[in-house]
Amino acid sequence: MILLSILALLACFILLARVVDLFFISSLDKISKDLRLSNDAAGATLMAVGSSAPELFVALFAVIKPGDHQVIGIGSIVGSAIFNLLVIVGASAMVRKATLTKIPVIRDLIFYSLSVGLLVLFIWDGQLVMYETAILLCVYVLYVIAVVYWRKWFKYEDIQGDGEEEQECNPKGFLGLFDRVLCFVFPKPKHYYLVFFISIVIIAALSWGLVELAVIISHELHIPEAIIALTVLAIGTSIPDLFSSLIVARQGRGDMAVSNAVGSNIFDILVGLGLPFLLVMVFSGGSIAAGGDLMSSTLILSGSVILLIALLLIQRWKVGKLTGVVLLLFYLFYVLNEVLKLSGLGLVF
């Protein structure tokens, strides 16, 4: 049972990655052009919302699944936020050096710092209540308004990349079996709105499978669900963000890569937590339990925000190999700490 569950978990992660790599990014690029969105606005909204769909659906399925598994939803979002900020921004910086446009990055960092601050404040007492989730959703509405009007309020130029990398459906090699199935399911690229919709449906289905498999693996290995969510699920559900950011980073659109990672985190915290938990509390009442491992990881998330801001200020809004190495090492420290917790040897956090 445990071997089959792990293999199924890996298959879900691979399918998530292939859906994004082959279909999701190209459809989002075309939709953003239809809407005439700038690089940073597209990264902070459409790409962030779409590639964060796994975290949103995982949180939703975790809270509606009988048996008090909401810790999986919160854990996957907090762990994913740490992964996005440290690994995705770090890996994008390693792929290609970029000078960020300061004004939109400042916008995203302001709202992201506010999101993390609210999360720490709200789960400090070990639970989330209805009005707190409503506040999270309201802050996201303010963020979307800011994204739409930011260019009008503060003038800045959109950095252009080298052009899009078109991914072709070419079922060869190890991933050929997965690609054949997906190529059969998806329509032609010219129907990109339908491609986008089918991508979201498949991501939702895979996210439901991830929640079920996480519960099975946690019980079989006697590992707390929070640890599984903060590490394994967080990394797996962040694969779409990683792929989309690396693709645009290779194109020279560093602003879009950073906006995608930070914008995804804003969406994860404000909507990924706020919407599912608000729906559950509206229909069933009560509150959502949160604390323990989640609180310590949230504090690490706060520290990672401070670290990123410090690096950007020191390097004058440039990201390169130094930024990438520092962020990736910090994430390695975090994962090592979570693993050591299992044996009771956790570090400070």
GROMACS .gro file of C-alpha atoms in nm:
model
  349
    1MET     CA    1   0.000   0.000   0.000
    2ILE     CA    2   0.271   0.249   0.096
    3LEU     CA    3   0.477   0.173  -0.219
    4LEU     CA    4   0.172   0.213  -0.446
    5SER     CA    5   0.079   0.538  -0.269
    6ILE     CA    6   0.427   0.684  -0.318
    7LEU     CA    7   0.430   0.585  -0.686
    8ALA     CA    8   0.084   0.738  -0.734
    9LEU     CA    9   0.204   1.056  -0.558
   10LEU     CA   10   0.501   1.081  -0.796
   11ALA     CA   11   0.271   1.024  -1.096
   12CYS     CA   12   0.047   1.311  -0.981
   13PHE     CA   13   0.349   1.540  -0.948
   14ILE     CA   14   0.473   1.447  -1.298
   15LEU     CA   15   0.130   1.504  -1.450
   16LEU     CA   16   0.109   1.845  -1.281
   17ALA     CA   17   0.446   1.941  -1.426
   18ARG     CA   18   0.360   1.821  -1.777
   19VAL     CA   19   0.020   1.994  -1.783
   20VAL     CA   20   0.193   2.322  -1.702
   21ASP     CA   21   0.496   2.272  -1.926
   22LEU     CA   22   0.304   2.162  -2.237
   23PHE     CA   23  -0.028   2.345  -2.217
   24PHE     CA   24  -0.078   2.580  -1.925
   25ILE     CA   25   0.198   2.838  -1.986
   26SER     CA   26   0.123   2.888  -2.355
   27SER     CA   27  -0.251   2.934  -2.289
   28LEU     CA   28  -0.180   3.186  -2.012
   29ASP     CA   29   0.056   3.382  -2.236
   30LYS     CA   30  -0.208   3.407  -2.507
   31ILE     CA   31  -0.482   3.505  -2.261
   32SER     CA   32  -0.263   3.774  -2.103
   33LYS     CA   33  -0.200   3.919  -2.451
   34ASP     CA   34  -0.575   3.924  -2.518
   35LEU     CA   35  -0.620   4.118  -2.195
   36ARG     CA   36  -0.319   4.343  -2.277
   37LEU     CA   37  -0.153   4.275  -1.944
   38SER     CA   38   0.205   4.385  -1.880
   39ASN     CA   39   0.466   4.123  -1.786
   40ASP     CA   40   0.453   4.200  -1.414
   41ALA     CA   41   0.070   4.222  -1.407
   42ALA     CA   42   0.037   3.890  -1.594
   43GLY     CA   43   0.284   3.725  -1.359
   44ALA     CA   44   0.119   3.863  -1.046
   45THR     CA   45  -0.238   3.775  -1.146
   46LEU     CA   46  -0.308   3.520  -1.421
   47MET     CA   47   0.010   3.314  -1.385
   48ALA     CA   48  -0.002   3.335  -1.006
   49VAL     CA   49  -0.369   3.238  -0.979
   50GLY     CA   50  -0.346   2.961  -1.235
   51SER     CA   51  -0.023   2.800  -1.119
   52SER     CA   52  -0.143   2.823  -0.756
   53ALA     CA   53  -0.455   2.624  -0.837
   54PRO     CA   54  -0.306   2.303  -0.686
   55GLU     CA   55  -0.258   2.469  -0.345
   56LEU     CA   56  -0.610   2.614  -0.356
   57PHE     CA   57  -0.772   2.281  -0.441
   58VAL     CA   58  -0.557   2.090  -0.191
   59ALA     CA   59  -0.669   2.330   0.083
   60LEU     CA   60  -1.033   2.298  -0.025
   61PHE     CA   61  -1.033   1.918  -0.038
   62ALA     CA   62  -0.840   1.899   0.291
   63VAL     CA   63  -1.099   2.099   0.486
   64ILE     CA   64  -1.404   1.922   0.337
   65LYS     CA   65  -1.257   1.573   0.385
   66PRO     CA   66  -1.402   1.413   0.700
   67GLY     CA   67  -1.159   1.358   0.986
   68ASP     CA   68  -1.007   1.702   1.059
   69HIS     CA   69  -0.737   1.709   0.791
   70GLN     CA   70  -0.731   2.089   0.753
   71VAL     CA   71  -0.369   2.091   0.869
   72ILE     CA   72  -0.283   1.946   0.527
   73GLY     CA   73  -0.436   2.247   0.354
   74ILE     CA   74  -0.264   2.506   0.572
   75GLY     CA   75   0.063   2.315   0.573
   76SER     CA   76   0.079   2.278   0.195
   77ILE     CA   77   0.018   2.651   0.149
   78VAL     CA   78   0.272   2.765   0.410
   79GLY     CA   79   0.532   2.515   0.286
   80SER     CA   80   0.458   2.610  -0.074
   81ALA     CA   81   0.501   2.979   0.007
   82ILE     CA   82   0.846   2.905   0.152
   83PHE     CA   83   0.935   2.697  -0.155
   84ASN     CA   84   0.814   2.968  -0.395
   85LEU     CA   85   1.007   3.245  -0.228
   86LEU     CA   86   1.333   3.060  -0.171
   87VAL     CA   87   1.357   2.791  -0.440
   88ILE     CA   88   1.167   2.946  -0.731
   89VAL     CA   89   1.316   3.294  -0.696
   90GLY     CA   90   1.655   3.137  -0.622
   91ALA     CA   91   1.643   2.899  -0.918
   92SER     CA   92   1.522   3.176  -1.151
   93ALA     CA   93   1.814   3.392  -1.040
   94MET     CA   94   2.055   3.105  -1.113
   95VAL     CA   95   1.912   3.051  -1.463
   96ARG     CA   96   1.966   3.408  -1.581
   97LYS     CA   97   2.076   3.729  -1.414
   98ALA     CA   98   1.813   4.002  -1.419
   99THR     CA   99   1.761   4.361  -1.309
  100LEU     CA  100   1.415   4.394  -1.161
  101THR     CA  101   1.185   4.688  -1.220
  102LYS     CA  102   1.173   4.832  -0.872
  103ILE     CA  103   0.822   4.980  -0.867
  104PRO     CA  104   0.614   4.664  -0.933
  105VAL     CA  105   0.844   4.451  -0.715
  106ILE     CA  106   0.794   4.694  -0.426
  107ARG     CA  107   0.416   4.662  -0.478
  108ASP     CA  108   0.429   4.284  -0.455
  109LEU     CA  109   0.663   4.281  -0.156
  110ILE     CA  110   0.440   4.527   0.034
  111PHE     CA  111   0.131   4.309  -0.014
  112TYR     CA  112   0.327   3.990   0.049
  113SER     CA  113   0.470   4.122   0.376
  114LEU     CA  114   0.118   4.226   0.477
  115SER     CA  115  -0.014   3.878   0.387
  116VAL     CA  116   0.251   3.699   0.594
  117GLY     CA  117   0.201   3.941   0.884
  118LEU     CA  118  -0.174   3.875   0.885
  119LEU     CA  119  -0.117   3.499   0.869
  120VAL     CA  120   0.118   3.507   1.169
  121LEU     CA  121  -0.128   3.726   1.362
  122PHE     CA  122  -0.430   3.511   1.281
  123ILE     CA  123  -0.282   3.168   1.364
  124TRP     CA  124  -0.090   3.289   1.669
  125ASP     CA  125  -0.372   3.165   1.897
  126GLY     CA  126  -0.383   2.828   1.717
  127GLN     CA  127  -0.697   2.882   1.510
  128LEU     CA  128  -0.854   3.071   1.219
  129VAL     CA  129  -1.202   3.223   1.260
  130MET     CA  130  -1.449   3.350   1.001
  131TYR     CA  131  -1.379   3.723   1.015
  132GLU     CA  132  -1.006   3.656   0.978
  133THR     CA  133  -1.056   3.460   0.655
  134ALA     CA  134  -1.284   3.740   0.529
  135ILE     CA  135  -1.006   3.993   0.594
  136LEU     CA  136  -0.763   3.780   0.393
  137LEU     CA  137  -0.998   3.782   0.092
  138CYS     CA  138  -1.055   4.158   0.117
  139VAL     CA  139  -0.681   4.222   0.115
  140TYR     CA  140  -0.651   4.016  -0.205
  141VAL     CA  141  -0.919   4.230  -0.371
  142LEU     CA  142  -0.711   4.537  -0.278
  143TYR     CA  143  -0.404   4.369  -0.428
  144VAL     CA  144  -0.576   4.304  -0.761
  145ILE     CA  145  -0.690   4.668  -0.772
  146ALA     CA  146  -0.333   4.779  -0.701
  147VAL     CA  147  -0.199   4.557  -0.981
  148VAL     CA  148  -0.447   4.701  -1.230
  149TYR     CA  149  -0.381   5.065  -1.145
  150TRP     CA  150  -0.014   5.056  -1.034
  151ARG     CA  151   0.121   5.153  -1.377
  152LYS     CA  152  -0.114   5.454  -1.385
  153TRP     CA  153  -0.007   5.566  -1.039
  154PHE     CA  154   0.366   5.505  -1.090
  155LYS     CA  155   0.517   5.521  -1.437
  156TYR     CA  156   0.761   5.244  -1.532
  157GLU     CA  157   0.867   5.051  -1.840
  158ASP     CA  158   0.789   4.684  -1.905
  159ILE     CA  159   1.108   4.480  -1.958
  160GLN     CA  160   1.087   4.275  -2.278
  161GLY     CA  161   1.231   3.924  -2.303
  162ASP     CA  162   1.363   3.716  -2.589
  163GLY     CA  163   1.021   3.587  -2.690
  164GLU     CA  164   0.810   3.289  -2.594
  165GLU     CA  165   0.933   2.932  -2.582
  166GLU     CA  166   0.666   2.722  -2.749
  167GLN     CA  167   0.643   2.377  -2.595
  168GLU     CA  168   0.539   2.102  -2.836
  169CYS     CA  169   0.346   1.787  -2.761
  170ASN     CA  170   0.619   1.536  -2.842
  171PRO     CA  171   0.559   1.207  -2.655
  172LYS     CA  172   0.909   1.059  -2.637
  173GLY     CA  173   1.138   0.926  -2.368
  174PHE     CA  174   1.053   0.850  -2.007
  175LEU     CA  175   0.765   1.099  -1.996
  176GLY     CA  176   0.616   0.973  -2.323
  177LEU     CA  177   0.333   0.778  -2.156
  178PHE     CA  178   0.218   1.083  -1.959
  179ASP     CA  179   0.247   1.306  -2.265
  180ARG     CA  180   0.046   1.069  -2.486
  181VAL     CA  181  -0.245   1.075  -2.242
  182LEU     CA  182  -0.236   1.454  -2.211
  183CYS     CA  183  -0.199   1.514  -2.586
  184PHE     CA  184  -0.511   1.302  -2.640
  185VAL     CA  185  -0.711   1.495  -2.377
  186PHE     CA  186  -0.618   1.851  -2.475
  187PRO     CA  187  -0.748   2.034  -2.787
  188LYS     CA  188  -0.532   2.221  -3.040
  189PRO     CA  189  -0.331   2.521  -2.906
  190LYS     CA  190  -0.550   2.768  -3.100
  191HIS     CA  191  -0.834   2.687  -2.857
  192TYR     CA  192  -0.631   2.829  -2.572
  193TYR     CA  193  -0.926   2.930  -2.351
  194LEU     CA  194  -1.046   2.570  -2.358
  195VAL     CA  195  -0.691   2.452  -2.295
  196PHE     CA  196  -0.676   2.679  -1.989
  197PHE     CA  197  -1.010   2.547  -1.856
  198ILE     CA  198  -0.912   2.181  -1.905
  199SER     CA  199  -0.579   2.251  -1.732
  200ILE     CA  200  -0.759   2.382  -1.424
  201VAL     CA  201  -0.993   2.080  -1.416
  202ILE     CA  202  -0.702   1.835  -1.438
  203ILE     CA  203  -0.508   2.026  -1.172
  204ALA     CA  204  -0.812   2.008  -0.942
  205ALA     CA  205  -0.846   1.632  -0.994
  206LEU     CA  206  -0.476   1.574  -0.928
  207SER     CA  207  -0.495   1.791  -0.615
  208TRP     CA  208  -0.778   1.576  -0.477
  209GLY     CA  209  -0.559   1.272  -0.536
  210LEU     CA  210  -0.268   1.439  -0.356
  211VAL     CA  211  -0.476   1.500  -0.044
  212GLU     CA  212  -0.596   1.138  -0.032
  213LEU     CA  213  -0.245   1.003  -0.089
  214ALA     CA  214  -0.093   1.236   0.170
  215VAL     CA  215  -0.334   1.108   0.436
  216ILE     CA  216  -0.254   0.744   0.347
  217ILE     CA  217   0.125   0.797   0.349
  218SER     CA  218   0.109   0.995   0.674
  219HIS     CA  219  -0.082   0.718   0.852
  220GLU     CA  220   0.124   0.432   0.707
  221LEU     CA  221   0.460   0.590   0.798
  222HIS     CA  222   0.333   0.747   1.124
  223ILE     CA  223   0.450   1.091   1.012
  224PRO     CA  224   0.245   1.396   1.118
  225GLU     CA  225   0.024   1.525   0.837
  226ALA     CA  226   0.165   1.875   0.889
  227ILE     CA  227   0.520   1.756   0.808
  228ILE     CA  228   0.404   1.579   0.491
  229ALA     CA  229   0.214   1.890   0.385
  230LEU     CA  230   0.494   2.136   0.466
  231THR     CA  231   0.754   1.942   0.264
  232VAL     CA  232   0.639   1.676   0.016
  233LEU     CA  233   0.301   1.826  -0.079
  234ALA     CA  234   0.436   2.181  -0.076
  235ILE     CA  235   0.710   2.093  -0.323
  236GLY     CA  236   0.480   1.887  -0.544
  237THR     CA  237   0.206   2.150  -0.569
  238SER     CA  238   0.465   2.419  -0.641
  239ILE     CA  239   0.596   2.240  -0.952
  240PRO     CA  240   0.368   2.450  -1.179
  241ASP     CA  241   0.508   2.770  -1.027
  242LEU     CA  242   0.865   2.643  -1.066
  243PHE     CA  243   0.824   2.549  -1.431
  244SER     CA  244   0.642   2.868  -1.529
  245SER     CA  245   0.897   3.091  -1.354
  246LEU     CA  246   1.199   2.910  -1.501
  247ILE     CA  247   1.052   2.934  -1.851
  248VAL     CA  248   1.000   3.311  -1.834
  249ALA     CA  249   1.336   3.358  -1.654
  250ARG     CA  250   1.515   3.189  -1.948
  251GLN     CA  251   1.336   3.433  -2.179
  252GLY     CA  252   1.489   3.724  -1.987
  253ARG     CA  253   1.163   3.823  -1.818
  254GLY     CA  254   1.299   3.824  -1.463
  255ASP     CA  255   1.026   4.061  -1.345
  256MET     CA  256   0.760   3.814  -1.452
  257ALA     CA  257   0.937   3.524  -1.278
  258VAL     CA  258   0.965   3.709  -0.947
  259SER     CA  259   0.611   3.850  -0.978
  260ASN     CA  260   0.483   3.499  -1.045
  261ALA     CA  261   0.654   3.355  -0.736
  262VAL     CA  262   0.560   3.640  -0.502
  263GLY     CA  263   0.214   3.683  -0.658
  264SER     CA  264   0.153   3.310  -0.616
  265ASN     CA  265   0.236   3.338  -0.248
  266ILE     CA  266  -0.001   3.633  -0.207
  267PHE     CA  267  -0.276   3.430  -0.374
  268ASP     CA  268  -0.192   3.118  -0.170
  269ILE     CA  269  -0.213   3.294   0.165
  270LEU     CA  270  -0.502   3.531   0.101
  271VAL     CA  271  -0.724   3.316  -0.125
  272GLY     CA  272  -0.582   2.965  -0.089
  273LEU     CA  273  -0.645   2.982   0.285
  274GLY     CA  274  -0.919   3.243   0.299
  275LEU     CA  275  -1.167   3.106   0.044
  276PRO     CA  276  -1.185   2.733   0.135
  277PHE     CA  277  -1.190   2.798   0.508
  278LEU     CA  278  -1.449   3.074   0.479
  279LEU     CA  279  -1.677   2.844   0.278
  280VAL     CA  280  -1.644   2.565   0.534
  281MET     CA  281  -1.711   2.797   0.829
  282VAL     CA  282  -2.013   2.955   0.654
  283PHE     CA  283  -2.177   2.613   0.608
  284SER     CA  284  -2.057   2.434   0.922
  285GLY     CA  285  -1.958   2.710   1.166
  286GLY     CA  286  -1.675   2.690   1.417
  287SER     CA  287  -1.308   2.764   1.347
  288ILE     CA  288  -1.007   2.601   1.180
  289ALA     CA  289  -0.728   2.464   1.400
  290ALA     CA  290  -0.375   2.586   1.322
  291GLY     CA  291  -0.052   2.594   1.520
  292GLY     CA  292   0.244   2.376   1.621
  293ASP     CA  293   0.458   2.292   1.317
  294LEU     CA  294   0.257   2.542   1.112
  295MET     CA  295   0.342   2.830   1.345
  296SER     CA  296   0.714   2.759   1.335
  297SER     CA  297   0.711   2.731   0.956
  298THR     CA  298   0.516   3.056   0.930
  299LEU     CA  299   0.787   3.229   1.134
  300ILE     CA  300   1.049   3.087   0.895
  301LEU     CA  301   0.838   3.224   0.609
  302SER     CA  302   0.851   3.566   0.774
  303GLY     CA  303   1.228   3.539   0.798
  304SER     CA  304   1.256   3.443   0.431
  305VAL     CA  305   1.063   3.759   0.332
  306ILE     CA  306   1.308   3.974   0.530
  307LEU     CA  307   1.601   3.786   0.372
  308LEU     CA  308   1.474   3.845   0.015
  309ILE     CA  309   1.411   4.216   0.077
  310ALA     CA  310   1.759   4.254   0.228
  311LEU     CA  311   1.922   4.080  -0.072
  312LEU     CA  312   1.735   4.300  -0.320
  313LEU     CA  313   1.833   4.618  -0.135
  314ILE     CA  314   2.199   4.514  -0.102
  315GLN     CA  315   2.224   4.420  -0.472
  316ARG     CA  316   2.019   4.720  -0.588
  317TRP     CA  317   1.725   4.520  -0.727
  318LYS     CA  318   1.941   4.275  -0.920
  319VAL     CA  319   1.911   3.897  -0.890
  320GLY     CA  320   2.192   3.665  -0.990
  321LYS     CA  321   2.387   3.363  -0.871
  322LEU     CA  322   2.464   3.510  -0.528
  323THR     CA  323   2.094   3.568  -0.461
  324GLY     CA  324   2.014   3.219  -0.591
  325VAL     CA  325   2.273   3.045  -0.374
  326VAL     CA  326   2.169   3.226  -0.054
  327LEU     CA  327   1.799   3.156  -0.105
  328LEU     CA  328   1.853   2.789  -0.197
  329LEU     CA  329   2.079   2.733   0.105
  330PHE     CA  330   1.817   2.886   0.333
  331TYR     CA  331   1.557   2.645   0.194
  332LEU     CA  332   1.796   2.354   0.249
  333PHE     CA  333   1.824   2.462   0.613
  334TYR     CA  334   1.444   2.467   0.640
  335VAL     CA  335   1.396   2.117   0.494
  336LEU     CA  336   1.676   1.978   0.712
  337ASN     CA  337   1.509   2.127   1.016
  338GLU     CA  338   1.173   1.970   0.927
  339VAL     CA  339   1.336   1.628   0.876
  340LEU     CA  340   1.519   1.652   1.208
  341LYS     CA  341   1.190   1.726   1.382
  342LEU     CA  342   1.080   1.370   1.308
  343SER     CA  343   1.359   1.240   1.531
  344GLY     CA  344   1.316   1.511   1.792
  345LEU     CA  345   1.639   1.686   1.691
  346GLY     CA  346   1.486   1.998   1.535
  347LEU     CA  347   1.689   2.319   1.541
  348VAL     CA  348   1.575   2.654   1.679
  349PHE     CA  349   1.251   2.649   1.479
   0.00000   0.00000   0.00000
